[in-house]
Coordinates of C-alpha atoms in Angstrom, one line a residue:
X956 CA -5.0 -6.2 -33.6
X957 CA -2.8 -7.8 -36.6
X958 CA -1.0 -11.2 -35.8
X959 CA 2.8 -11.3 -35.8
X960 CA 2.8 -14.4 -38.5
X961 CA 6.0 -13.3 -40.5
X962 CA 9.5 -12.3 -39.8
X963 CA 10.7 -9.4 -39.0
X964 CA 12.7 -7.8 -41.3
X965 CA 16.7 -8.1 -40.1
X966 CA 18.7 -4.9 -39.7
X967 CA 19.9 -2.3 -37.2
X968 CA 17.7 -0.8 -35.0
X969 CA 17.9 3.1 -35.3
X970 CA 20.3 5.1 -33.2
X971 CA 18.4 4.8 -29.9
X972 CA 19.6 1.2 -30.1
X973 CA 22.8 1.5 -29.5
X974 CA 24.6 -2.0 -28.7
X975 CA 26.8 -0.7 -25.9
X976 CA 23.8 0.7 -24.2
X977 CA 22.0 -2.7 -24.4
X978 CA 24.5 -4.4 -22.4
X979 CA 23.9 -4.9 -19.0
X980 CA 26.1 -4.3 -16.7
X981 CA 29.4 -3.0 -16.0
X982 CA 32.3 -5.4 -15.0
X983 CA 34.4 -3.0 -13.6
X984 CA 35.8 -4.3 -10.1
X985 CA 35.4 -2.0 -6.9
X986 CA 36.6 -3.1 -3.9
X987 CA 35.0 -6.2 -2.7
X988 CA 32.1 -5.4 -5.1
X989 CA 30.8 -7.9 -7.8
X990 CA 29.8 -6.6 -11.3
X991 CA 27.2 -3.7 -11.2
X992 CA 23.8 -4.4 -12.3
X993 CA 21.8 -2.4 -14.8
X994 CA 24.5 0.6 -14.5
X995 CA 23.7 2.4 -17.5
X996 CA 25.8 5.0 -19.4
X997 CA 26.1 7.7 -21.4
X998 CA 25.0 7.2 -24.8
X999 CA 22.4 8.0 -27.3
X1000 CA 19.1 5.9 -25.2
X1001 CA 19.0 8.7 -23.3
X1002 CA 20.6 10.9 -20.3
X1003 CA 18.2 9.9 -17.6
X1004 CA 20.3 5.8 -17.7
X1005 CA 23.5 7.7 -17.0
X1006 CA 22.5 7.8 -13.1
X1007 CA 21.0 4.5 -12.8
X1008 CA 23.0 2.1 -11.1
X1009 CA 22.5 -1.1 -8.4
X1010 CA 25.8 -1.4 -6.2
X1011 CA 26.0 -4.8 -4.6
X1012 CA 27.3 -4.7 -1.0
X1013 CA 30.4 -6.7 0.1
X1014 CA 30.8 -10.0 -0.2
X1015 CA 31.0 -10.4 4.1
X1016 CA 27.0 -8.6 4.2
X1017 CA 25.9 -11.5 1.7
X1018 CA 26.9 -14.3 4.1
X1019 CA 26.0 -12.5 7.2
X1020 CA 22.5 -12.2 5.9
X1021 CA 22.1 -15.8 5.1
X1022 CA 23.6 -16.5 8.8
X1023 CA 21.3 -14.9 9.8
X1024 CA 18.2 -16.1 8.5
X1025 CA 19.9 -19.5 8.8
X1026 CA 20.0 -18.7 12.5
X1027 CA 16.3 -17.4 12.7
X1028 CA 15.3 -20.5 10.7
X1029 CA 17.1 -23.0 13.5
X1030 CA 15.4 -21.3 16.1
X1031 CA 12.1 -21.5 14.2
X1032 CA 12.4 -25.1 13.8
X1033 CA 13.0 -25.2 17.7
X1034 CA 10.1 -23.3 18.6
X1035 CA 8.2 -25.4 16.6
X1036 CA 9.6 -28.6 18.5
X1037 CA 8.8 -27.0 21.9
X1038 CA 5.0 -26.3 20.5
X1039 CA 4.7 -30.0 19.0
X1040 CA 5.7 -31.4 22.5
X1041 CA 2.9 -28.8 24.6
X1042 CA 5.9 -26.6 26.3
X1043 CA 5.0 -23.6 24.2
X1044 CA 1.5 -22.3 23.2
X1045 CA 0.8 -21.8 19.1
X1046 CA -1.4 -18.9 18.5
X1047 CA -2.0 -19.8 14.7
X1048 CA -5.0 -21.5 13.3
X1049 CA -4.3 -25.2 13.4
X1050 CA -6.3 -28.6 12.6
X1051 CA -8.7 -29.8 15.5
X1052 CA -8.0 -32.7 16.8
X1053 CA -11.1 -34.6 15.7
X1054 CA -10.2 -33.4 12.6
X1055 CA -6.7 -34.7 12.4
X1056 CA -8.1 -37.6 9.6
X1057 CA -9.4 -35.0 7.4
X1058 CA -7.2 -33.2 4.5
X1059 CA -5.3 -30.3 6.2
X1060 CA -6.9 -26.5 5.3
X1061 CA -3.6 -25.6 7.6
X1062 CA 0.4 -26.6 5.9
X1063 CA 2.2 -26.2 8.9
X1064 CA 5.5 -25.7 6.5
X1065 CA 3.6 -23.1 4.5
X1066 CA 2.7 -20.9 7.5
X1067 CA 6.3 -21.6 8.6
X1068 CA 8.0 -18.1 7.7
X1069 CA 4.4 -16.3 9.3
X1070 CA 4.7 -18.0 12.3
X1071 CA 8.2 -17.9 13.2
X1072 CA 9.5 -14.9 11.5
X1073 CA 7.1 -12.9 10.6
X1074 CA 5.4 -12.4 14.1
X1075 CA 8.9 -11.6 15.6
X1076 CA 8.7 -8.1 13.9
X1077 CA 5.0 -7.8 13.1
X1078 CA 5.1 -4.5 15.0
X1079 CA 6.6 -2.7 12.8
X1080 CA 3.9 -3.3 9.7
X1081 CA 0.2 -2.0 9.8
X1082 CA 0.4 0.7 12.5
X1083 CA -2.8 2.4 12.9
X1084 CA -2.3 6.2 11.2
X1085 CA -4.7 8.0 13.2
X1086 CA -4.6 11.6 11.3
X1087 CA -4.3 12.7 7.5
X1088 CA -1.1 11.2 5.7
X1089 CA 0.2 14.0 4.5
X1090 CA 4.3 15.0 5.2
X1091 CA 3.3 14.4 8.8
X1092 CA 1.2 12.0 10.7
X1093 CA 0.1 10.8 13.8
X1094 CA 0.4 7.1 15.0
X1095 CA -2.0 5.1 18.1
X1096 CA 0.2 3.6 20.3
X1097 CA -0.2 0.1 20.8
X1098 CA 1.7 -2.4 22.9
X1099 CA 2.2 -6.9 22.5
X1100 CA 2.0 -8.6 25.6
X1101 CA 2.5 -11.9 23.5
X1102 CA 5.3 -11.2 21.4
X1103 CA 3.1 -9.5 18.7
X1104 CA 0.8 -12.1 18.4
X1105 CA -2.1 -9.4 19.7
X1106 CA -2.0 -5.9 19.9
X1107 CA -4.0 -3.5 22.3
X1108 CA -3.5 0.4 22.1
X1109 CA -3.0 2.1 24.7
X1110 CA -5.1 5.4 23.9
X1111 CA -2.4 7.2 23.5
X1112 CA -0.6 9.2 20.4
X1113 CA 2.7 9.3 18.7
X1114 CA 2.2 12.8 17.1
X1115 CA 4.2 14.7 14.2
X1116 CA 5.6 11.6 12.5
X1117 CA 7.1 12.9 9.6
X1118 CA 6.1 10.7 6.8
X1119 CA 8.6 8.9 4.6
X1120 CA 6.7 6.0 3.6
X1121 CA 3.2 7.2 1.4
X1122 CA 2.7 7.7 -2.3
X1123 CA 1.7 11.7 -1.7
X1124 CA 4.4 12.5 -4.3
X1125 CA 2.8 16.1 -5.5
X1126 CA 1.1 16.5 -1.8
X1127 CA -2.2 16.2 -2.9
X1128 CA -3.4 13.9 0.2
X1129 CA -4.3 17.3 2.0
X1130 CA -7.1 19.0 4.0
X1131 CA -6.9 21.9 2.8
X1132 CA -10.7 23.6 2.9
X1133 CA -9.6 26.3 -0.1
X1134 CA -8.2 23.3 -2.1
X1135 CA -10.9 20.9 -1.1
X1136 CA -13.9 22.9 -1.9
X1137 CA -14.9 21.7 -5.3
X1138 CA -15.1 18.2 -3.5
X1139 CA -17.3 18.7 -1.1
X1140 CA -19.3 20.4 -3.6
X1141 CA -19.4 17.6 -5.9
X1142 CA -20.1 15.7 -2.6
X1143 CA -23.2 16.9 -1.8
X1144 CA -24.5 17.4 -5.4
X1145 CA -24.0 13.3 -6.2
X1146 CA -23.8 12.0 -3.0
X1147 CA -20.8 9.5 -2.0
X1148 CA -21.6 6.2 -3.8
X1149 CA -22.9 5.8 -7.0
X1150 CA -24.2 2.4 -6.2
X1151 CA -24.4 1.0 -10.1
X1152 CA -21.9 0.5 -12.9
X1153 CA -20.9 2.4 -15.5
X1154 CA -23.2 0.7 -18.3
X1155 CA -26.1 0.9 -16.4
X1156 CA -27.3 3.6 -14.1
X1157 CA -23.7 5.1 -12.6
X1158 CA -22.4 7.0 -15.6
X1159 CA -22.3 9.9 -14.5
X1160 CA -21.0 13.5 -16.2
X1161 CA -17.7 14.1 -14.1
X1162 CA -16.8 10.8 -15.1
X1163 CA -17.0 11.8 -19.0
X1164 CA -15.4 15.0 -17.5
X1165 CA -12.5 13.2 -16.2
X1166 CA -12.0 10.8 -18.8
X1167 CA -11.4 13.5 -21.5
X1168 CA -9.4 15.8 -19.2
X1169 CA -7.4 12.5 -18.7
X1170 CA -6.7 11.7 -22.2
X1171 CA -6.3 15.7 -22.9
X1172 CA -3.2 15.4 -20.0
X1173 CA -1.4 12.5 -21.5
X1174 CA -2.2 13.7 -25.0
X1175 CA -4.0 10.7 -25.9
X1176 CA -7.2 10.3 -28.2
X1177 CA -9.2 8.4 -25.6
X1178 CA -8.9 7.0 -21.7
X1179 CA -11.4 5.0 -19.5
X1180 CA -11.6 5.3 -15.3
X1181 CA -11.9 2.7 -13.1
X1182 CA -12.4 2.8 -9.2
X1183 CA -9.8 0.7 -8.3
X1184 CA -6.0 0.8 -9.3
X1185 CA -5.2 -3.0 -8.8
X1186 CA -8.3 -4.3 -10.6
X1187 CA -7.1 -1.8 -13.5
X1188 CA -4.5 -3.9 -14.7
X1189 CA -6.0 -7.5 -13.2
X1190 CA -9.4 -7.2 -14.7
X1191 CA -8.4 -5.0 -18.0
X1192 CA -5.1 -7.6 -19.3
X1193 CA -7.2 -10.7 -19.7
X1194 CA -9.9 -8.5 -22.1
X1195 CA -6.6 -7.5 -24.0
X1196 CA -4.9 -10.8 -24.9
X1197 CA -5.8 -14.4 -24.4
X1198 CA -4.8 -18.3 -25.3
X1199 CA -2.1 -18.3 -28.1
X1200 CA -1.1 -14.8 -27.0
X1201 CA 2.4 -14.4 -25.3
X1202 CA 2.7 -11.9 -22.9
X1203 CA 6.9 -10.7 -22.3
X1204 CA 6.9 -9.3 -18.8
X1205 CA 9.6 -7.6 -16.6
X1206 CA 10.4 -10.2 -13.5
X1207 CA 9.8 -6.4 -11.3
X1208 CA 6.9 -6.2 -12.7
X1209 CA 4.2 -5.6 -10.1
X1210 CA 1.6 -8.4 -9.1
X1211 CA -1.1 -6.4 -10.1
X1212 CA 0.4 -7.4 -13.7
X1213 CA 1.5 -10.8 -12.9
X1214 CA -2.1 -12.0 -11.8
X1215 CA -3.7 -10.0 -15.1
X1216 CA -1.4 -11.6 -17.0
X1217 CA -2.1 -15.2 -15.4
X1218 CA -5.6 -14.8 -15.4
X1219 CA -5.6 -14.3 -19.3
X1220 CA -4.3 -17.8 -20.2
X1221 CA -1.9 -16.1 -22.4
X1222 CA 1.9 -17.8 -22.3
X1223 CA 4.2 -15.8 -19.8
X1224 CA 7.5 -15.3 -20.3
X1225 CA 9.6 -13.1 -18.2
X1226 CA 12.6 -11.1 -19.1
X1227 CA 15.9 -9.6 -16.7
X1228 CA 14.7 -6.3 -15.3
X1229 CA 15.6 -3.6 -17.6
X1230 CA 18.0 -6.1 -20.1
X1231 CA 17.2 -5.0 -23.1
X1232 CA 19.1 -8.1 -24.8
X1233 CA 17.6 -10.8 -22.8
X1234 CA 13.8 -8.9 -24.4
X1235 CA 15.2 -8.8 -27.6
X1236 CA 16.4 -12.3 -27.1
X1237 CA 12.4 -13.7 -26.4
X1238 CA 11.5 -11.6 -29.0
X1239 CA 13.2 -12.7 -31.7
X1240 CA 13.0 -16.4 -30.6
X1241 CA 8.9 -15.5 -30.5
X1242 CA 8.8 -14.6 -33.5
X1243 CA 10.6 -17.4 -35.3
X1244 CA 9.6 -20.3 -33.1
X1245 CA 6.3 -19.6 -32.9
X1246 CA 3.7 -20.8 -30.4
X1247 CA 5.1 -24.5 -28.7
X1248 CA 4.2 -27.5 -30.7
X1249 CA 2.6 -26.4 -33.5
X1250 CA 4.9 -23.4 -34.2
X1251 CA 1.7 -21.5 -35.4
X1252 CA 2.6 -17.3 -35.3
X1253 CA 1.4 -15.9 -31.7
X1254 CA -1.6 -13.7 -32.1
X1255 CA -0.5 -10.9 -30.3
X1256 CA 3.0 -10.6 -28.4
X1257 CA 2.4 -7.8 -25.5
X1258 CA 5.6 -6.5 -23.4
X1259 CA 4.7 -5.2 -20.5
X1260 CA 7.0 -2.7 -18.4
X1261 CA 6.5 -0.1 -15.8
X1262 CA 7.4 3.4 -16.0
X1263 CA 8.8 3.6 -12.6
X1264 CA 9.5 -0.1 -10.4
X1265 CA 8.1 1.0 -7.1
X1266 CA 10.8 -1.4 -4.9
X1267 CA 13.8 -0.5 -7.2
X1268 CA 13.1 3.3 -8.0
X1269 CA 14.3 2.2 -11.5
X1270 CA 12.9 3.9 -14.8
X1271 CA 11.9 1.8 -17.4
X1272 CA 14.9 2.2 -20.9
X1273 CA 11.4 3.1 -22.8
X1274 CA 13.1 4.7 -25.8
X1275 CA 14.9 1.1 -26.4
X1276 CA 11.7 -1.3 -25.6
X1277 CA 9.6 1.5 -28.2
X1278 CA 12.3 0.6 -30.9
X1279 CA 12.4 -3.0 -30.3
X1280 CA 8.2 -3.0 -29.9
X1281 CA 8.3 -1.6 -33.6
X1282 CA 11.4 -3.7 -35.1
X1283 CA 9.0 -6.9 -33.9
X1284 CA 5.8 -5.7 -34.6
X1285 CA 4.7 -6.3 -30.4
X1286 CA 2.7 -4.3 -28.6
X1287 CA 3.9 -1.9 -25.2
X1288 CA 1.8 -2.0 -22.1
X1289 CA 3.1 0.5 -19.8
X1290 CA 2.4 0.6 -16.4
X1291 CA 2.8 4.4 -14.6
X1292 CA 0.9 4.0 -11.3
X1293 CA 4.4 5.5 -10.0
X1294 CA 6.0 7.8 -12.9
X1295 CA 2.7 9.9 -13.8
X1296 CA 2.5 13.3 -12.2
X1297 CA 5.9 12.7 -10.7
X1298 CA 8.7 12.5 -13.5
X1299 CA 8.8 14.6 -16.8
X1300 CA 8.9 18.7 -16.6
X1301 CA 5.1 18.7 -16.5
X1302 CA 4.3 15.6 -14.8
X1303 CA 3.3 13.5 -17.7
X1304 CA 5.2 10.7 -16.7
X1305 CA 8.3 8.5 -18.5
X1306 CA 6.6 9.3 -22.4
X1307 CA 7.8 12.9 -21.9
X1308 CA 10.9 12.1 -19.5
X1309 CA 12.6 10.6 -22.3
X1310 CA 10.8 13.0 -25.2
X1311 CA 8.6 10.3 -27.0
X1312 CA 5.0 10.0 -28.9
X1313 CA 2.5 9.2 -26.1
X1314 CA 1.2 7.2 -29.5
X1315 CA 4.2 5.0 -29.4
X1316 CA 2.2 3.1 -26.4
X1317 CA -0.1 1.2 -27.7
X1318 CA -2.1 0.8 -24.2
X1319 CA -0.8 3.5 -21.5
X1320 CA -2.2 2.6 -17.7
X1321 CA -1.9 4.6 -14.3
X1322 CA -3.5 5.1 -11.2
X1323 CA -5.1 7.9 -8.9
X1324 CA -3.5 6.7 -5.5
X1325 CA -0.2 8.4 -6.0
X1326 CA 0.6 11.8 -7.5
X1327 CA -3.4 12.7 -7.3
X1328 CA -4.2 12.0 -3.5
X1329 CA -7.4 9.9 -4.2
X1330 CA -8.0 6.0 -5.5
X1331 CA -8.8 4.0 -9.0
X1332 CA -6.9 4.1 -12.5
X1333 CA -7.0 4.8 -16.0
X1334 CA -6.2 2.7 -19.7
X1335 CA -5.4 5.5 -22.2
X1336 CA -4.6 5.0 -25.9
X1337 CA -6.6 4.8 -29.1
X1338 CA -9.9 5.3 -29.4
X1339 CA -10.5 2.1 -30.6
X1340 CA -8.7 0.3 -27.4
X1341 CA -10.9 2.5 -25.1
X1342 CA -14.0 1.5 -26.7
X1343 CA -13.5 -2.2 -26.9
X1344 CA -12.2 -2.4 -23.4
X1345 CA -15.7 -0.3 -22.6
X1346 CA -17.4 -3.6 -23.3
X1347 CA -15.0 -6.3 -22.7
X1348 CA -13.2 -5.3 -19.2
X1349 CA -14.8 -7.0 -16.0
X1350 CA -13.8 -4.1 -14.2
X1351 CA -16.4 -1.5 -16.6
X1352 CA -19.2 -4.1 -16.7
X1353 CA -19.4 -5.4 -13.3
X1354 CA -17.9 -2.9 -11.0
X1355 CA -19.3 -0.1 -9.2
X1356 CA -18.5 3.2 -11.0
X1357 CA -16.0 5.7 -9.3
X1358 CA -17.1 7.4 -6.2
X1359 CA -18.4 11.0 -7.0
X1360 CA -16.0 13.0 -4.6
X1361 CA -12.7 10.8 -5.5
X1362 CA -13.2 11.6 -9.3
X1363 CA -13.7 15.5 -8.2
X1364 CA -10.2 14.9 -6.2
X1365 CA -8.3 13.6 -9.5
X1366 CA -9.9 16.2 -11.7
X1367 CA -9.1 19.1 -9.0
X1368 CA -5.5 17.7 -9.0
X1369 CA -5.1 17.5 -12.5
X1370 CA -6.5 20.6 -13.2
X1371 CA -4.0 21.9 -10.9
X1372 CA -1.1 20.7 -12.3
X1373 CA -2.3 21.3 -16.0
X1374 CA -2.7 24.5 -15.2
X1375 CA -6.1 25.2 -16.0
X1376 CA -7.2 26.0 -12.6
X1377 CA -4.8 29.6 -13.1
X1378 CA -2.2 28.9 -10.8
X1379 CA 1.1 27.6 -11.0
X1380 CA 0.6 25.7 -7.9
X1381 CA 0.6 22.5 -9.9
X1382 CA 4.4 22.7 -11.7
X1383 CA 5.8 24.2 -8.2
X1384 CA 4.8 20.9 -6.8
X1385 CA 6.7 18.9 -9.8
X1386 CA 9.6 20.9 -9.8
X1387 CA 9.7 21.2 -5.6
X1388 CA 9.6 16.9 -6.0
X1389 CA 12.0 16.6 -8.3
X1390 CA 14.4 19.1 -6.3
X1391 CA 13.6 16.9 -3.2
X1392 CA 14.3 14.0 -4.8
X1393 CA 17.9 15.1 -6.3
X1394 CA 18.8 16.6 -2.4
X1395 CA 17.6 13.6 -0.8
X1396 CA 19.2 10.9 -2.7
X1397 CA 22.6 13.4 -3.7
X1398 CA 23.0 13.2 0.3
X1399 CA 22.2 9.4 1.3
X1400 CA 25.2 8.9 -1.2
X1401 CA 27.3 11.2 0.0
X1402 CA 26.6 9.7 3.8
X1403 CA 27.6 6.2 2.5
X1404 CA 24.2 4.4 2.1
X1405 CA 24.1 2.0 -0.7
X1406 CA 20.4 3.2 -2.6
X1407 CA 18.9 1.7 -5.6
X1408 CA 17.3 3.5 -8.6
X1409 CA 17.6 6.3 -10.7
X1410 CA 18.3 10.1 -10.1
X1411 CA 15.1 10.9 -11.1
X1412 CA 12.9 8.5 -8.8
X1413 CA 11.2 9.9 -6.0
X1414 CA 11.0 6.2 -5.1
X1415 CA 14.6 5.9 -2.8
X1416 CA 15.4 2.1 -1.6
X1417 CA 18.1 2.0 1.4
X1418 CA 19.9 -1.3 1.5
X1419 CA 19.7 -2.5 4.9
X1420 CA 20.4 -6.7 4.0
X1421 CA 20.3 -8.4 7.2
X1422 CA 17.3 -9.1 8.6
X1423 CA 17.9 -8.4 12.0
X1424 CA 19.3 -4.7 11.2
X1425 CA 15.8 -4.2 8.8
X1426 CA 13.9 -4.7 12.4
X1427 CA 16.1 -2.2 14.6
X1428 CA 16.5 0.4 12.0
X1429 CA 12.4 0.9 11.3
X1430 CA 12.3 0.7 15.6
X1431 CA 15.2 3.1 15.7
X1432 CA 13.4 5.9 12.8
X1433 CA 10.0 5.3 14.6
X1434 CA 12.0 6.5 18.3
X1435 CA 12.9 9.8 16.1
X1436 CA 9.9 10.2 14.8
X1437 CA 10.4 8.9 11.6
X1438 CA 7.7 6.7 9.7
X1439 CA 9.6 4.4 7.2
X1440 CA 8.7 1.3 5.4
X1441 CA 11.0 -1.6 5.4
X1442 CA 10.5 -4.5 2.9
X1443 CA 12.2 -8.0 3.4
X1444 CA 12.1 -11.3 2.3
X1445 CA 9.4 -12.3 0.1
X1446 CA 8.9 -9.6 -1.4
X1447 CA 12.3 -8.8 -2.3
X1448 CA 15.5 -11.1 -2.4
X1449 CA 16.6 -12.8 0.8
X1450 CA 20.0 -10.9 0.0
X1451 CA 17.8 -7.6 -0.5
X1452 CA 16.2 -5.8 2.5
X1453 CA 15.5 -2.2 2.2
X1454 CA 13.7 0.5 3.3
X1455 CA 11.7 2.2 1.0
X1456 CA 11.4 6.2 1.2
X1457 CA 8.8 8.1 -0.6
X1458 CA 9.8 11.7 -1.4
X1459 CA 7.0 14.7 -1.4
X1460 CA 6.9 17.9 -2.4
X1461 CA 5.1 18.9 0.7
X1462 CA 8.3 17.8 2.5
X1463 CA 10.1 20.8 3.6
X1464 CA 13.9 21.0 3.5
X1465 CA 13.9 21.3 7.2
X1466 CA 12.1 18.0 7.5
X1467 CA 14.1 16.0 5.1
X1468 CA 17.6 17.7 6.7
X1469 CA 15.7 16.3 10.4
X1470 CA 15.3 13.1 8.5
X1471 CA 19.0 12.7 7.0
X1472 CA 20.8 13.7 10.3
X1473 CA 18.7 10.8 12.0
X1474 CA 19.5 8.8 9.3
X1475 CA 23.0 9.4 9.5
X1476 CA 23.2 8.7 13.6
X1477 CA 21.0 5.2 13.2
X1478 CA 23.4 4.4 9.8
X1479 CA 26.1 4.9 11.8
X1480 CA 24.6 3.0 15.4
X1481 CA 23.8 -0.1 12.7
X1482 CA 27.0 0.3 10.6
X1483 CA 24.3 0.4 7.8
X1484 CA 26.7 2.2 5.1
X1485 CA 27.7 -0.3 2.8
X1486 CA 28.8 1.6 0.1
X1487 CA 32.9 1.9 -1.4
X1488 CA 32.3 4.6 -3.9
X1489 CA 33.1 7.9 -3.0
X1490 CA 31.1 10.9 -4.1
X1491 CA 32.0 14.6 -4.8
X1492 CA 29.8 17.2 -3.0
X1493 CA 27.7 19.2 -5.5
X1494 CA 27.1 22.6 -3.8
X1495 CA 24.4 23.9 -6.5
X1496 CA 22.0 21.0 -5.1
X1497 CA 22.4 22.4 -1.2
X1498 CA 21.5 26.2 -1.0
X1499 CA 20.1 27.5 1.3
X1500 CA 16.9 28.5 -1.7
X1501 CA 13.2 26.6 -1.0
X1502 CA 10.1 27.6 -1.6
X1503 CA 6.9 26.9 -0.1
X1504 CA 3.9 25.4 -1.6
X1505 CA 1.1 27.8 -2.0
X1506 CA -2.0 26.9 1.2

């Protein structure tokens, strides 16, 4: 890879870098609101911004969620009191008392938010899925007699949970024996483990197999596998750039990224989700300042992005970061663990969404878990990438190769939705998910519900704020039969709390119509509908007209 030693050459960028769309953010008033964040428009970047906007919730839901974490905090401080003076039991680890000279392995103030929040509401994480997670699931009851601290089950069932929460965007996590036959096949032809790595004695053919069907789908000249989708961007970014690097990262970016990019040693500086002027800002200061002190030129500059942010349901404004990429002479690592096989008309994630040269990425990662039903990920790009990653990535010399039935899985799925297997199963699915994705989030915002991300996202975050609301609304779903995922503080803004919906296109219309009238009823129990805009019924996006996916 060259090194970015001189200065770019000043000018324009071309027309998809057009000033008013860099700006971000809108400062038109509404209501109580504050300025809109990332609200793109309509201009020559793209259609798919026009759609994209984050409304922020009165100004009274704010301070009601501090209060209320402030209150939760108070009490948590009390609890604490009554356990330091032997009138309440603590069920967390804690330092013996023979011991108590010794450096602590337990912070007391670090496990502070576990002990006092956290196991408040632990019920409603980790529930044991007892069946296949397709569109529907069944849950093991389980029961606290300690306020959540333990768990027992009670043998019995919570069946036909419909299932909002799961990656199975194209509805690929399925049982079906027709679909399923080439696995169990490959199953009993290699066995289930491979038990080596790839460079010694697990290389087998339907890894080749996959790894050019791969690089045939995302029209690439070359693509590597790996078993594991976390480990494919943690173990694969520290063999890409190192000390005296600088890697320009998204603050959404996902920590599968931000620990590959800290275990490289390469200088990290983060940019405002989706502000193109605040990348362009770091870039250009990169590029003239130089590396601290010594103001030597960085040897490689790396941005890295994600096709679609999995907590937002944002798209990456990739037509703008390819421009500025070239104008600075930086390379693009794009994350799609989310966006491949579930945005673009065929599937082939944000690079055909928004019409662009799959070349324009100079290193192009996914994973299995998501659109394909089945685990690990991929690094597509150049030839040359592919095969000096082949010798260089911890995760190709020292893992265990891909299990023989998972890689039959992603090629089975693949296949299906390239095509190649003679149906047209495969682009049903895509175009049944992105018509369940327009219904579902066209409705929430007719109801009222204040949802983040773009149009095209099957990824659909529900504002829900206060903390104590996030707790009775994923109760309230799971009553109604309704698996959801709620997300709070830290792994979103205090201010933030959400529920996170998946979208499938093995929902049925039926299902998600069962799911939006409960929605609506527990919205309107929790006064959960924040929103002040007001939105026009589109009548082509309700008919009565589904299909149903081929069995």
């Amino acid at each position: 890879m060259t090194r970015t030693a001189a200065l770019m050459p000043n000018g324009d960028l071309n027309s998809q870098m057009n000033r008013d769309d860099l700006k971000n953010g809108n400062n038109k008033k509404n209501g109580y609101h504050k300025k809109e964040k990332n609200c793109a428009r309509d201009g020559a970047a793209g259609k798919q911004y026009r759609h994209e906007c984050f409304e922020q919730a009165p100004m009274y839901v704010a301070v009601m969620t501090y209060l209320g974490f402030g209150i939760v905090t108070l009490f948590g401080y009390f609890r604490d009191f009554l356990r330091a003076v032997g009138l309440e039991k603590c069920n967390l680890a804690q330092e013996r008392e023979e011991q108590k000279d010794f450096v602590p392995l337990y912070q007391d103030f670090e496990n502070f938010y576990t002990r006092n929040l956290y196991m408040r509401v632990r019920d409603n994480w980790n529930r044991p899925v007892c069946s296949l997670p397709g569109p529907v699931f069944d849950l093991m009851e389980r029961v606290s007699d300690d306020y959540n601290w333990t768990f027992r089950l009670t043998g019995k069932t919570i069946d036909n949970v419909i299932n909002m929460g799961s990656y199975n965007y194209l509805g690929f996590a399925e049982n079906n024996t027709d679909f399923l036959k080439t696995v169990a096949d490959k199953t009993r032809q290699y066995g289930v483990g491979v038990c080596s790595t790839r460079q010694e004695m697990g290389n087998l053919s339907i890894h080749e197999e996959l790894e050019q069907l791969v690089a045939d789908f995302l029209r690439v000249e070359s693509s590597m596998t790996f078993g594991m989708g976390f480990a494919t961007n943690s173990m694969n970014i520290p063999a890409l750039v190192g000390k005296g690097c600088l890697i320009l990262s998204d603050e959404l970016n996902h920590t599968s990224l931000i620990l590959g990019a800290r275990l490289s040693g390469a200088t990290i500086r983060v940019f405002k989700h989706n502000n193109m002027l605040s990348l362009e800002k770091m870039l250009k200061d990169a590029v003239c300042s130089g590396q601290p002190r010594t103001h030597r030129p960085w040897r490689k500059i790396l941005i890295m992005v994600e096709g679609i942010y999995s907590m937002e349901g944002s798209l990456v404004r990739l037509p703008e970061i390819v421009a500025l990429k070239k104008k600075y002479k930086a390379y693009l690592y794009l994350d799609e663990a989310h966006s491949i096989g579930a945005v673009g008309p065929t599937g082939r994630g944000v690079t055909e969404l928004f019409h662009l040269n799959p070349a324009d990425v100079d290193v192009m990662m996914g994973t299995f878990t998501k659109s394909f039903g089945a685990a690990g990920g991929y690094i597509a790009g150049k030839k040359d990438l592919v095969d000096y990653l082949r010798s260089r990535s911890h995760s190709a010399v020292y893992a265990s190769a891909m299990s023989p039935p998972v890689t039959e899985q992603i090629i089975r799925a693949m296949k299906c939705i390239m095509g190649l297997d003679g149906s047209t199963v495969g682009i049903g699915r895509i175009q049944q998910l992105a018509e369940n994705t327009r219904y579902f989030r066209a409705r929430l915002k007719e109801m009222g519900f204040i949802i983040y991300g773009n149009d095209s996202s099957p990824v659909v975050p529900i504002l829900l704020y206060m903390p104590g609301k996030v707790v009775a609304f994923c109760r309230a779903m799971l009553e109604r039969k309704i698996g959801v995922v709620v997300v709070g503080f830290p792994a979103t803004p205090i201010t933030e709390a959400r529920a996170r919906f998946c979208l499938s296109a093995a929902h049925t219309r039926d299902m998600l119509d069962q799911v939006l009238h409960h929605l609506n009823e527990v919205g309107d129990a929790l006064c959960l509908k924040f929103s002040r805009r007001k939105y026009s019924p589109r009548p082509e996006l309700y008919d009565e007209t589904d299909f149903e996916l081929d069995s």
